[in-house]
Amino acid sequence: MLLTKTQIEQHNDALLTQHQRNFEFISGNIPGIEGVIKKLTDFQVAIPSWALGNGGTRFGRFAGRGAPSTLEQKLEDVGLLHQFNRSSGAISLHIPWDIPKDATALKQLATQLDLKFDAMNSNTFQDQPGQAHSYKYGSLQHTDKAVRKQAIEHNIEVIKYGQELGSAALTIWLADGSCFPGQLSFRKAFNNTLESLGEIYNALPEQWKVFVEYKAFEPNFYSTTVGDWGQSFLFASKLGEKAYTLVDLGHHLTNANIEQIVALLLNEKKLGGFHFNDSKYGDDDLTVGSIKPYQLFLIFKELVDGMDARGMNHATGLGWMIDASHIVKDPLEDLLQSVEAIKIAYAQALLVDAAQLETAQENNDVTLAQELLQGAYRTDVRPILAEARLRAGAALDPIALFRQLKVRDQLVNERGENAVATGL
Ligand code: LRH
Ligand code: MN
């Protein structure tokens, strides 16, 4: 299903007066408001193909309703999200969960839906039926060269699918590691992984990037071979200029200072992109901004600072992707909220008076620095986001319209109650 222009206009007409009052109130106080709206409009967040159905944990999975059971239906769902917020203009595919049977037809559908294909994701953390070698003891790190070769070939195959679709990046997340002391030679695992990544790197097409995603633990619970930003940075630096680190917000040990990590990786020109989500404990993959919204704001403040310092285009300079899993919420509502939370943090970061903050920092005026930062964070920027959506032909209040149109019920009518999506 897709929305009609009329449905969006009728929804906006009903909310227009209230919105204009809110927007006039806030915009009057913001110098360069038009510049902020332009940046917000250009800022697109890629939606993960594996988060359009309901996910589970090892303790079970509660079925969703009307989930997309084909790759085409997944594109339609992302196209639908993009109609609601004109901010979800890309999908990130995971192979083999989303192998395109007809790449040309899929590209045509994506064009119709005004979608691009963002980074491709490989998968050497699950054994596929009929697979020659198991990844039980790892993939690119494996002690057996045949297993490493199999994993390298899979990543090169993923690049080929991406080339057919017009993607220009490969994200490699490795579950590789160990569960017990003594199980693994850390040095051999690192060197095998580096050698294997090198073969994948050499297969990258000219304009492509490879993102090395790190994660502290799970599914291995003693060591992870790409376990933190330092290890990912090491790999990306040794591989070459097309290799970057990828920061998944849920992949850090408790209380890690992610905004500092982001500042340093940007400073070193080795930050490639993000998997946005939120978490309280582990890799919880919760709605962005639902647990630690202030941390998300601080991360975007470092991003705006670091990208401006290097003259980078905010919208295209890094990979902006969500990586979430929905256990108790409607996946589409959750993704609409996550995109909104990302853009709220970005808008608030754009409101920080960087020059005044720099002066306060130079003068070690800690209180003033805090006041400048928290003043921006405590600004309700939602009317600015709504104005950007209105001008882009999207909905003033996406969640309200999603519910008003009973979108989930319509999808169930189309797809049946128990349609299931591939993914986690
Ligand atoms: C690993 C991860 C990775 C994906 C997977 C679905 O935890 O974040 O980015 O491949 O989730
Ligand atoms: Mn991730």
JSON list of C-alpha atoms in Angstrom, two decimals, residues 84-266:
[
{"chain": "A", "resi": 84, "resn": "PHE", "atom": "CA", "xyz": [5.25, 9.78, 5.86]},
{"chain": "A", "resi": 85, "resn": "ASN", "atom": "CA", "xyz": [8.50, 11.65, 6.64]},
{"chain": "A", "resi": 86, "resn": "ARG", "atom": "CA", "xyz": [10.44, 12.22, 3.39]},
{"chain": "A", "resi": 87, "resn": "SER", "atom": "CA", "xyz": [13.49, 11.27, 5.51]},
{"chain": "A", "resi": 88, "resn": "SER", "atom": "CA", "xyz": [13.81, 7.51, 4.86]},
{"chain": "A", "resi": 89, "resn": "GLY", "atom": "CA", "xyz": [14.98, 7.59, 1.25]},
{"chain": "A", "resi": 90, "resn": "ALA", "atom": "CA", "xyz": [17.20, 4.49, 1.38]},
{"chain": "A", "resi": 91, "resn": "ILE", "atom": "CA", "xyz": [17.16, 0.80, 2.33]},
{"chain": "A", "resi": 92, "resn": "SER", "atom": "CA", "xyz": [20.11, -1.26, 3.59]},
{"chain": "A", "resi": 93, "resn": "LEU", "atom": "CA", "xyz": [19.94, -4.92, 2.51]},
{"chain": "A", "resi": 94, "resn": "HIS", "atom": "CA", "xyz": [21.29, -7.97, 4.32]},
{"chain": "A", "resi": 95, "resn": "ILE", "atom": "CA", "xyz": [22.52, -10.98, 2.32]},
{"chain": "A", "resi": 96, "resn": "PRO", "atom": "CA", "xyz": [21.36, -13.77, 2.16]},
{"chain": "A", "resi": 97, "resn": "TRP", "atom": "CA", "xyz": [18.15, -12.61, 3.88]},
{"chain": "A", "resi": 98, "resn": "ASP", "atom": "CA", "xyz": [17.44, -10.26, 0.93]},
{"chain": "A", "resi": 99, "resn": "ILE", "atom": "CA", "xyz": [18.97, -11.78, -2.22]},
{"chain": "A", "resi": 100, "resn": "PRO", "atom": "CA", "xyz": [17.53, -9.81, -5.20]},
{"chain": "A", "resi": 101, "resn": "LYS", "atom": "CA", "xyz": [16.07, -12.33, -7.66]},
{"chain": "A", "resi": 102, "resn": "ASP", "atom": "CA", "xyz": [15.71, -9.64, -10.39]},
{"chain": "A", "resi": 103, "resn": "ALA", "atom": "CA", "xyz": [18.02, -6.67, -9.69]},
{"chain": "A", "resi": 104, "resn": "THR", "atom": "CA", "xyz": [16.74, -4.63, -12.65]},
{"chain": "A", "resi": 105, "resn": "ALA", "atom": "CA", "xyz": [13.10, -4.96, -11.55]},
{"chain": "A", "resi": 106, "resn": "LEU", "atom": "CA", "xyz": [14.07, -4.16, -7.97]},
{"chain": "A", "resi": 107, "resn": "LYS", "atom": "CA", "xyz": [15.94, -1.03, -9.05]},
{"chain": "A", "resi": 108, "resn": "GLN", "atom": "CA", "xyz": [12.86, 0.08, -11.03]},
{"chain": "A", "resi": 109, "resn": "LEU", "atom": "CA", "xyz": [10.64, -0.44, -7.98]},
{"chain": "A", "resi": 110, "resn": "ALA", "atom": "CA", "xyz": [13.13, 1.51, -5.84]},
{"chain": "A", "resi": 111, "resn": "THR", "atom": "CA", "xyz": [13.11, 4.39, -8.33]},
{"chain": "A", "resi": 112, "resn": "GLN", "atom": "CA", "xyz": [9.28, 4.44, -8.29]},
{"chain": "A", "resi": 113, "resn": "LEU", "atom": "CA", "xyz": [9.42, 4.62, -4.49]},
{"chain": "A", "resi": 114, "resn": "ASP", "atom": "CA", "xyz": [12.19, 7.29, -4.63]},
{"chain": "A", "resi": 115, "resn": "LEU", "atom": "CA", "xyz": [14.55, 4.97, -2.71]},
{"chain": "A", "resi": 116, "resn": "LYS", "atom": "CA", "xyz": [18.29, 4.33, -2.98]},
{"chain": "A", "resi": 117, "resn": "PHE", "atom": "CA", "xyz": [20.22, 1.22, -1.90]},
{"chain": "A", "resi": 118, "resn": "ASP", "atom": "CA", "xyz": [22.52, 2.09, 1.02]},
{"chain": "A", "resi": 119, "resn": "ALA", "atom": "CA", "xyz": [25.30, -0.13, 2.41]},
{"chain": "A", "resi": 120, "resn": "MET", "atom": "CA", "xyz": [25.00, -3.88, 1.81]},
{"chain": "A", "resi": 121, "resn": "ASN", "atom": "CA", "xyz": [25.46, -6.19, 4.81]},
{"chain": "A", "resi": 122, "resn": "SER", "atom": "CA", "xyz": [27.20, -9.57, 4.62]},
{"chain": "A", "resi": 123, "resn": "ASN", "atom": "CA", "xyz": [26.41, -12.46, 6.96]},
{"chain": "A", "resi": 124, "resn": "THR", "atom": "CA", "xyz": [29.07, -14.89, 8.09]},
{"chain": "A", "resi": 125, "resn": "PHE", "atom": "CA", "xyz": [27.47, -15.25, 11.54]},
{"chain": "A", "resi": 126, "resn": "GLN", "atom": "CA", "xyz": [24.91, -17.90, 10.48]},
{"chain": "A", "resi": 127, "resn": "ASP", "atom": "CA", "xyz": [25.34, -21.19, 8.61]},
{"chain": "A", "resi": 128, "resn": "GLN", "atom": "CA", "xyz": [23.18, -21.41, 5.50]},
{"chain": "A", "resi": 129, "resn": "PRO", "atom": "CA", "xyz": [21.59, -24.73, 4.37]},
{"chain": "A", "resi": 130, "resn": "GLY", "atom": "CA", "xyz": [24.11, -26.75, 2.32]},
{"chain": "A", "resi": 131, "resn": "GLN", "atom": "CA", "xyz": [27.03, -24.54, 3.35]},
{"chain": "A", "resi": 132, "resn": "ALA", "atom": "CA", "xyz": [30.34, -26.42, 3.04]},
{"chain": "A", "resi": 133, "resn": "HIS", "atom": "CA", "xyz": [32.02, -25.05, 6.17]},
{"chain": "A", "resi": 134, "resn": "SER", "atom": "CA", "xyz": [30.46, -23.91, 9.47]},
{"chain": "A", "resi": 135, "resn": "TYR", "atom": "CA", "xyz": [31.08, -20.52, 11.05]},
{"chain": "A", "resi": 136, "resn": "LYS", "atom": "CA", "xyz": [30.70, -21.99, 14.55]},
{"chain": "A", "resi": 137, "resn": "TYR", "atom": "CA", "xyz": [34.28, -21.03, 15.41]},
{"chain": "A", "resi": 138, "resn": "GLY", "atom": "CA", "xyz": [34.30, -17.87, 13.35]},
{"chain": "A", "resi": 139, "resn": "SER", "atom": "CA", "xyz": [34.62, -16.82, 9.73]},
{"chain": "A", "resi": 140, "resn": "LEU", "atom": "CA", "xyz": [37.40, -14.42, 8.64]},
{"chain": "A", "resi": 141, "resn": "GLN", "atom": "CA", "xyz": [39.42, -15.30, 11.78]},
{"chain": "A", "resi": 142, "resn": "HIS", "atom": "CA", "xyz": [38.94, -19.07, 11.45]},
{"chain": "A", "resi": 143, "resn": "THR", "atom": "CA", "xyz": [41.94, -21.36, 11.96]},
{"chain": "A", "resi": 144, "resn": "ASP", "atom": "CA", "xyz": [40.94, -23.26, 8.77]},
{"chain": "A", "resi": 145, "resn": "LYS", "atom": "CA", "xyz": [41.86, -21.39, 5.57]},
{"chain": "A", "resi": 146, "resn": "ALA", "atom": "CA", "xyz": [38.94, -23.07, 3.74]},
{"chain": "A", "resi": 147, "resn": "VAL", "atom": "CA", "xyz": [36.45, -21.46, 6.11]},
{"chain": "A", "resi": 148, "resn": "ARG", "atom": "CA", "xyz": [38.11, -18.04, 5.69]},
{"chain": "A", "resi": 149, "resn": "LYS", "atom": "CA", "xyz": [38.03, -18.49, 1.90]},
{"chain": "A", "resi": 150, "resn": "GLN", "atom": "CA", "xyz": [34.30, -19.32, 2.02]},
{"chain": "A", "resi": 151, "resn": "ALA", "atom": "CA", "xyz": [33.61, -16.18, 4.07]},
{"chain": "A", "resi": 152, "resn": "ILE", "atom": "CA", "xyz": [35.74, -14.00, 1.76]},
{"chain": "A", "resi": 153, "resn": "GLU", "atom": "CA", "xyz": [33.86, -15.32, -1.29]},
{"chain": "A", "resi": 154, "resn": "HIS", "atom": "CA", "xyz": [30.53, -14.58, 0.39]},
{"chain": "A", "resi": 155, "resn": "ASN", "atom": "CA", "xyz": [31.54, -10.94, 0.99]},
{"chain": "A", "resi": 156, "resn": "ILE", "atom": "CA", "xyz": [32.67, -10.60, -2.65]},
{"chain": "A", "resi": 157, "resn": "GLU", "atom": "CA", "xyz": [29.30, -12.04, -3.75]},
{"chain": "A", "resi": 158, "resn": "VAL", "atom": "CA", "xyz": [27.54, -9.42, -1.58]},
{"chain": "A", "resi": 159, "resn": "ILE", "atom": "CA", "xyz": [29.55, -6.68, -3.33]},
{"chain": "A", "resi": 160, "resn": "LYS", "atom": "CA", "xyz": [28.32, -8.03, -6.68]},
{"chain": "A", "resi": 161, "resn": "TYR", "atom": "CA", "xyz": [24.66, -7.85, -5.58]},
{"chain": "A", "resi": 162, "resn": "GLY", "atom": "CA", "xyz": [25.32, -4.31, -4.37]},
{"chain": "A", "resi": 163, "resn": "GLN", "atom": "CA", "xyz": [26.86, -3.27, -7.68]},
{"chain": "A", "resi": 164, "resn": "GLU", "atom": "CA", "xyz": [23.77, -4.54, -9.53]},
{"chain": "A", "resi": 165, "resn": "LEU", "atom": "CA", "xyz": [21.57, -2.38, -7.27]},
{"chain": "A", "resi": 166, "resn": "GLY", "atom": "CA", "xyz": [23.69, 0.77, -7.24]},
{"chain": "A", "resi": 167, "resn": "SER", "atom": "CA", "xyz": [24.91, 0.48, -3.64]},
{"chain": "A", "resi": 168, "resn": "ALA", "atom": "CA", "xyz": [28.43, 1.79, -2.93]},
{"chain": "A", "resi": 169, "resn": "ALA", "atom": "CA", "xyz": [29.33, 0.35, 0.46]},
{"chain": "A", "resi": 170, "resn": "LEU", "atom": "CA", "xyz": [29.73, -2.97, 2.28]},
{"chain": "A", "resi": 171, "resn": "THR", "atom": "CA", "xyz": [29.22, -3.29, 6.03]},
{"chain": "A", "resi": 172, "resn": "ILE", "atom": "CA", "xyz": [31.08, -6.19, 7.61]},
{"chain": "A", "resi": 173, "resn": "TRP", "atom": "CA", "xyz": [30.02, -7.17, 11.11]},
{"chain": "A", "resi": 174, "resn": "LEU", "atom": "CA", "xyz": [31.84, -10.26, 12.39]},
{"chain": "A", "resi": 175, "resn": "ALA", "atom": "CA", "xyz": [30.46, -12.36, 15.26]},
{"chain": "A", "resi": 176, "resn": "ASP", "atom": "CA", "xyz": [33.97, -13.87, 15.36]},
{"chain": "A", "resi": 177, "resn": "GLY", "atom": "CA", "xyz": [35.60, -14.25, 18.79]},
{"chain": "A", "resi": 178, "resn": "SER", "atom": "CA", "xyz": [35.67, -16.78, 21.62]},
{"chain": "A", "resi": 179, "resn": "CYS", "atom": "CA", "xyz": [33.60, -17.85, 24.60]},
{"chain": "A", "resi": 180, "resn": "PHE", "atom": "CA", "xyz": [36.35, -19.08, 26.90]},
{"chain": "A", "resi": 181, "resn": "PRO", "atom": "CA", "xyz": [39.93, -18.17, 27.89]},
{"chain": "A", "resi": 182, "resn": "GLY", "atom": "CA", "xyz": [42.38, -20.35, 25.98]},
{"chain": "A", "resi": 183, "resn": "GLN", "atom": "CA", "xyz": [39.94, -21.04, 23.14]},
{"chain": "A", "resi": 184, "resn": "LEU", "atom": "CA", "xyz": [41.52, -18.57, 20.72]},
{"chain": "A", "resi": 185, "resn": "SER", "atom": "CA", "xyz": [44.93, -17.11, 19.77]},
{"chain": "A", "resi": 186, "resn": "PHE", "atom": "CA", "xyz": [44.07, -13.40, 19.75]},
{"chain": "A", "resi": 187, "resn": "ARG", "atom": "CA", "xyz": [47.09, -12.58, 17.54]},
{"chain": "A", "resi": 188, "resn": "LYS", "atom": "CA", "xyz": [46.34, -15.29, 14.98]},
{"chain": "A", "resi": 189, "resn": "ALA", "atom": "CA", "xyz": [42.65, -14.35, 14.96]},
{"chain": "A", "resi": 190, "resn": "PHE", "atom": "CA", "xyz": [43.57, -10.70, 14.34]},
{"chain": "A", "resi": 191, "resn": "ASN", "atom": "CA", "xyz": [46.10, -11.53, 11.61]},
{"chain": "A", "resi": 192, "resn": "ASN", "atom": "CA", "xyz": [43.77, -14.01, 9.86]},
{"chain": "A", "resi": 193, "resn": "THR", "atom": "CA", "xyz": [40.96, -11.46, 9.97]},
{"chain": "A", "resi": 194, "resn": "LEU", "atom": "CA", "xyz": [43.21, -8.71, 8.60]},
{"chain": "A", "resi": 195, "resn": "GLU", "atom": "CA", "xyz": [44.46, -10.96, 5.78]},
{"chain": "A", "resi": 196, "resn": "SER", "atom": "CA", "xyz": [40.87, -11.98, 4.94]},
{"chain": "A", "resi": 197, "resn": "LEU", "atom": "CA", "xyz": [39.58, -8.38, 5.05]},
{"chain": "A", "resi": 198, "resn": "GLY", "atom": "CA", "xyz": [42.48, -7.48, 2.75]},
{"chain": "A", "resi": 199, "resn": "GLU", "atom": "CA", "xyz": [41.20, -9.89, 0.08]},
{"chain": "A", "resi": 200, "resn": "ILE", "atom": "CA", "xyz": [37.70, -8.41, 0.38]},
{"chain": "A", "resi": 201, "resn": "TYR", "atom": "CA", "xyz": [39.18, -4.89, 0.27]},
{"chain": "A", "resi": 202, "resn": "ASN", "atom": "CA", "xyz": [40.99, -5.71, -2.96]},
{"chain": "A", "resi": 203, "resn": "ALA", "atom": "CA", "xyz": [37.66, -6.76, -4.51]},
{"chain": "A", "resi": 204, "resn": "LEU", "atom": "CA", "xyz": [36.02, -3.39, -3.75]},
{"chain": "A", "resi": 205, "resn": "PRO", "atom": "CA", "xyz": [34.95, -1.42, -6.87]},
{"chain": "A", "resi": 206, "resn": "GLU", "atom": "CA", "xyz": [36.50, 2.04, -7.39]},
{"chain": "A", "resi": 207, "resn": "GLN", "atom": "CA", "xyz": [34.05, 4.33, -5.53]},
{"chain": "A", "resi": 208, "resn": "TRP", "atom": "CA", "xyz": [33.08, 1.79, -2.86]},
{"chain": "A", "resi": 209, "resn": "LYS", "atom": "CA", "xyz": [33.68, 1.95, 0.91]},
{"chain": "A", "resi": 210, "resn": "VAL", "atom": "CA", "xyz": [33.91, -0.89, 3.43]},
{"chain": "A", "resi": 211, "resn": "PHE", "atom": "CA", "xyz": [32.58, -0.29, 6.96]},
{"chain": "A", "resi": 212, "resn": "VAL", "atom": "CA", "xyz": [34.14, -2.42, 9.72]},
{"chain": "A", "resi": 213, "resn": "GLU", "atom": "CA", "xyz": [31.46, -2.68, 12.44]},
{"chain": "A", "resi": 214, "resn": "TYR", "atom": "CA", "xyz": [32.73, -3.42, 15.96]},
{"chain": "A", "resi": 215, "resn": "LYS", "atom": "CA", "xyz": [30.81, -4.96, 18.88]},
{"chain": "A", "resi": 216, "resn": "ALA", "atom": "CA", "xyz": [31.87, -5.63, 22.49]},
{"chain": "A", "resi": 217, "resn": "PHE", "atom": "CA", "xyz": [30.17, -9.03, 22.94]},
{"chain": "A", "resi": 218, "resn": "GLU", "atom": "CA", "xyz": [27.39, -11.46, 21.74]},
{"chain": "A", "resi": 219, "resn": "PRO", "atom": "CA", "xyz": [27.22, -14.01, 20.36]},
{"chain": "A", "resi": 220, "resn": "ASN", "atom": "CA", "xyz": [30.72, -14.60, 21.75]},
{"chain": "A", "resi": 221, "resn": "PHE", "atom": "CA", "xyz": [31.00, -13.85, 25.44]},
{"chain": "A", "resi": 222, "resn": "TYR", "atom": "CA", "xyz": [34.75, -13.85, 26.25]},
{"chain": "A", "resi": 223, "resn": "SER", "atom": "CA", "xyz": [36.38, -12.03, 23.30]},
{"chain": "A", "resi": 224, "resn": "THR", "atom": "CA", "xyz": [35.23, -10.43, 20.05]},
{"chain": "A", "resi": 225, "resn": "THR", "atom": "CA", "xyz": [37.84, -10.09, 17.30]},
{"chain": "A", "resi": 226, "resn": "VAL", "atom": "CA", "xyz": [36.46, -6.69, 16.21]},
{"chain": "A", "resi": 227, "resn": "GLY", "atom": "CA", "xyz": [35.42, -5.79, 19.75]},
{"chain": "A", "resi": 228, "resn": "ASP", "atom": "CA", "xyz": [35.80, -2.03, 20.05]},
{"chain": "A", "resi": 229, "resn": "TRP", "atom": "CA", "xyz": [36.53, 1.17, 18.13]},
{"chain": "A", "resi": 230, "resn": "GLY", "atom": "CA", "xyz": [40.27, 0.73, 18.59]},
{"chain": "A", "resi": 231, "resn": "GLN", "atom": "CA", "xyz": [40.34, -2.68, 16.95]},
{"chain": "A", "resi": 232, "resn": "SER", "atom": "CA", "xyz": [38.04, -1.51, 14.13]},
{"chain": "A", "resi": 233, "resn": "PHE", "atom": "CA", "xyz": [40.26, 1.57, 13.66]},
{"chain": "A", "resi": 234, "resn": "LEU", "atom": "CA", "xyz": [43.33, -0.68, 13.49]},
{"chain": "A", "resi": 235, "resn": "PHE", "atom": "CA", "xyz": [41.76, -2.82, 10.76]},
{"chain": "A", "resi": 236, "resn": "ALA", "atom": "CA", "xyz": [40.45, 0.18, 8.80]},
{"chain": "A", "resi": 237, "resn": "SER", "atom": "CA", "xyz": [43.81, 1.95, 9.00]},
{"chain": "A", "resi": 238, "resn": "LYS", "atom": "CA", "xyz": [45.80, -1.13, 7.90]},
{"chain": "A", "resi": 239, "resn": "LEU", "atom": "CA", "xyz": [43.36, -1.88, 5.04]},
{"chain": "A", "resi": 240, "resn": "GLY", "atom": "CA", "xyz": [43.46, 1.48, 3.30]},
{"chain": "A", "resi": 241, "resn": "GLU", "atom": "CA", "xyz": [41.58, 4.68, 2.45]},
{"chain": "A", "resi": 242, "resn": "LYS", "atom": "CA", "xyz": [38.35, 2.93, 1.40]},
{"chain": "A", "resi": 243, "resn": "ALA", "atom": "CA", "xyz": [38.01, 1.32, 4.84]},
{"chain": "A", "resi": 244, "resn": "TYR", "atom": "CA", "xyz": [36.22, 2.99, 7.73]},
{"chain": "A", "resi": 245, "resn": "THR", "atom": "CA", "xyz": [34.79, 2.14, 11.13]},
{"chain": "A", "resi": 246, "resn": "LEU", "atom": "CA", "xyz": [31.05, 1.80, 11.71]},
{"chain": "A", "resi": 247, "resn": "VAL", "atom": "CA", "xyz": [29.57, 2.82, 15.07]},
{"chain": "A", "resi": 248, "resn": "ASP", "atom": "CA", "xyz": [26.53, 0.81, 16.18]},
{"chain": "A", "resi": 249, "resn": "LEU", "atom": "CA", "xyz": [25.34, 2.64, 19.31]},
{"chain": "A", "resi": 250, "resn": "GLY", "atom": "CA", "xyz": [24.40, -0.63, 21.04]},
{"chain": "A", "resi": 251, "resn": "HIS", "atom": "CA", "xyz": [27.80, -2.23, 20.60]},
{"chain": "A", "resi": 252, "resn": "HIS", "atom": "CA", "xyz": [29.62, -0.56, 23.49]},
{"chain": "A", "resi": 253, "resn": "LEU", "atom": "CA", "xyz": [30.32, -1.56, 27.06]},
{"chain": "A", "resi": 254, "resn": "THR", "atom": "CA", "xyz": [28.14, 0.22, 29.61]},
{"chain": "A", "resi": 255, "resn": "ASN", "atom": "CA", "xyz": [28.85, 3.97, 30.01]},
{"chain": "A", "resi": 256, "resn": "ALA", "atom": "CA", "xyz": [31.29, 4.10, 27.11]},
{"chain": "A", "resi": 257, "resn": "ASN", "atom": "CA", "xyz": [31.75, 7.74, 25.99]},
{"chain": "A", "resi": 258, "resn": "ILE", "atom": "CA", "xyz": [30.49, 7.24, 22.42]},
{"chain": "A", "resi": 259, "resn": "GLU", "atom": "CA", "xyz": [30.52, 10.96, 21.59]},
{"chain": "A", "resi": 260, "resn": "GLN", "atom": "CA", "xyz": [34.26, 11.06, 22.36]},
{"chain": "A", "resi": 261, "resn": "ILE", "atom": "CA", "xyz": [34.85, 7.97, 20.17]},
{"chain": "A", "resi": 262, "resn": "VAL", "atom": "CA", "xyz": [32.94, 9.68, 17.36]},
{"chain": "A", "resi": 263, "resn": "ALA", "atom": "CA", "xyz": [34.97, 12.89, 17.73]},
{"chain": "A", "resi": 264, "resn": "LEU", "atom": "CA", "xyz": [38.27, 11.00, 17.52]},
{"chain": "A", "resi": 265, "resn": "LEU", "atom": "CA", "xyz": [37.26, 8.77, 14.58]},
{"chain": "A", "resi": 266, "resn": "LEU", "atom": "CA", "xyz": [36.12, 11.87, 12.67]}
]
